[in-house]
Short mmCIF file of C-alpha atoms in Angstrom, two decimals:
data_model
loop_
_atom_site.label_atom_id
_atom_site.label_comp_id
_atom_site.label_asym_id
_atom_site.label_seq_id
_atom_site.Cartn_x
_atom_site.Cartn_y
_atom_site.Cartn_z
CA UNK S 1 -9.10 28.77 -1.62
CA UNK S 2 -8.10 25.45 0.14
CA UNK S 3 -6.11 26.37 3.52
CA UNK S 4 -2.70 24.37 3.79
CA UNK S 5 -0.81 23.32 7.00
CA UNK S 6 2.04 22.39 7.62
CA UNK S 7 1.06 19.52 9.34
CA UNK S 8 -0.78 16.92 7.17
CA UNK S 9 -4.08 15.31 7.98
CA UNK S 10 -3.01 11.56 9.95
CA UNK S 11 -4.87 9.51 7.09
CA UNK S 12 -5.77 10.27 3.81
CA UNK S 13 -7.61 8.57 0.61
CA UNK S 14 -6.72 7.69 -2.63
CA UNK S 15 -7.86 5.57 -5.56
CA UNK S 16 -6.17 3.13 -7.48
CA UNK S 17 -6.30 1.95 -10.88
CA UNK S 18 -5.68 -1.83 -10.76
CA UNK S 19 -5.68 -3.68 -14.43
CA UNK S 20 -7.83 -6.57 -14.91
CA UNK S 21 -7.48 -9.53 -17.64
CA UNK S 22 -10.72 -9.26 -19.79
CA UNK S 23 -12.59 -6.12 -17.85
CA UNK S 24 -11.81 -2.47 -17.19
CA UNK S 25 -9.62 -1.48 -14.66
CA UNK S 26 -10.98 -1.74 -11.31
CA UNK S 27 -10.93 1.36 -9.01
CA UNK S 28 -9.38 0.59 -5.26
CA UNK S 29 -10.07 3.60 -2.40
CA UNK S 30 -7.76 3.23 -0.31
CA UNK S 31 -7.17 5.17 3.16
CA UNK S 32 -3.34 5.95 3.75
CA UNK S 33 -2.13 6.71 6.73
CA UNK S 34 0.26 9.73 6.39
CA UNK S 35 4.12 9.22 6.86
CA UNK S 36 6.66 11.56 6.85
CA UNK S 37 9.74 11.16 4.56
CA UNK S 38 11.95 9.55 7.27
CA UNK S 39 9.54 7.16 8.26
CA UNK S 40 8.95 5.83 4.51
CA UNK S 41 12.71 5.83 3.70
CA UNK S 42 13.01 3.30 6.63
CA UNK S 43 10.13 1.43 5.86
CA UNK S 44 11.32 1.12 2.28
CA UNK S 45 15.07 -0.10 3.64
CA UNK S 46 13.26 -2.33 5.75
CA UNK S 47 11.05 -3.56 2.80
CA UNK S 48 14.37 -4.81 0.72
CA UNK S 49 15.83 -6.05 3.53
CA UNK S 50 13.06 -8.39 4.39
CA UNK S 51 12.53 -9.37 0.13
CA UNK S 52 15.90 -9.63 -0.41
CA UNK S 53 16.89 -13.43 -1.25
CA UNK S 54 13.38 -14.41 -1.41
CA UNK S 55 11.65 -16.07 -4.14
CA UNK S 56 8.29 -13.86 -3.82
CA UNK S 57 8.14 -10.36 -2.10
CA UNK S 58 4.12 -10.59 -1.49
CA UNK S 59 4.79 -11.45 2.05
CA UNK S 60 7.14 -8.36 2.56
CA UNK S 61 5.14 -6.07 0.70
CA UNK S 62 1.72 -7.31 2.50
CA UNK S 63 3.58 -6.37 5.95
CA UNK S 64 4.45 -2.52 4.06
CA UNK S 65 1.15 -2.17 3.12
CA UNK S 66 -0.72 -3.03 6.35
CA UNK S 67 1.88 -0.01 7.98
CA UNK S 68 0.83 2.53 5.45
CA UNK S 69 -3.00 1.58 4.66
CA UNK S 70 -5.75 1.76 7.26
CA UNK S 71 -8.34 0.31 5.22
CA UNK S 72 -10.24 0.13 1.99
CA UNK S 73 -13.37 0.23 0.42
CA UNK S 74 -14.15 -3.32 -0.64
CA UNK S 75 -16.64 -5.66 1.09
CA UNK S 76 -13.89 -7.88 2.10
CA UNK S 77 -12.55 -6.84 5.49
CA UNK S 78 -8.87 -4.92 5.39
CA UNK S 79 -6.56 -7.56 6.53
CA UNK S 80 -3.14 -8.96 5.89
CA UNK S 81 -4.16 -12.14 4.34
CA UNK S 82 -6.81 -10.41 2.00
CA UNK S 83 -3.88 -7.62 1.22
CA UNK S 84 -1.48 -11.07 0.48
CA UNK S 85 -4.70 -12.54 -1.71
CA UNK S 86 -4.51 -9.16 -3.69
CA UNK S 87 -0.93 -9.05 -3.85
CA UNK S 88 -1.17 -12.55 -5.45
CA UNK S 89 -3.97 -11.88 -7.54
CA UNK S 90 -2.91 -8.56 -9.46
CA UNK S 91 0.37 -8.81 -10.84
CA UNK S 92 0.49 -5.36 -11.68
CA UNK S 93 -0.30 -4.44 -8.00
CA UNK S 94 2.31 -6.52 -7.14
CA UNK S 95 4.75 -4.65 -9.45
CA UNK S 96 3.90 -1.44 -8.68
CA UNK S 97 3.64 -1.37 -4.91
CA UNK S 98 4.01 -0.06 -2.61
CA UNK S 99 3.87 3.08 -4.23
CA UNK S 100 6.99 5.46 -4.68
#
């Protein structure tokens, strides 16, 4: 039997389904880092906040992600600007995240 608690492990992985023109979908592991309720509620205000009135919400949604992901399991190093390059890349990414 797996053993809960209450309190939830600080980071956690996950993989993602991301669609790609002309290939299967590619699989993304990603390592969250856990938030409670509260703290993604804010981050979420603060996420519309910062897109509203702007052409393009990559930037926005580049800053959520690096808050909520501590890294991922591509060759290319976790940073903002490669988060903003897949952001820009994958418009279904871009759609769908961050998640909800």
């Amino acid at each position: 039997m797996t053993k809960f608690s209450l309190i939830p492990n600080p980071t956690f992985s996950a993989t993602a389904s991301i669609p790609r023109a002309g290939a299967e979908d590619g699989k993304l592991t990603l390592t969250f880092r856990h938030k409670t309720l509260e703290e993604l509620r804010d981050m979420d205000t603060e996420l519309q906040k910062k897109a509203d009135g702007k052409t393009s919400a990559v930037e926005p949604q580049a800053d959520y992600l690096m808050k909520i992901v501590e890294g991922w399991a591509l060759s290319d190093e976790f940073t903002r600007d490669n988060v903003i390059v897949l952001l820009q890349n994958y418009e279904v990414v871009n759609k769908n995240w961050p998640p909800r």
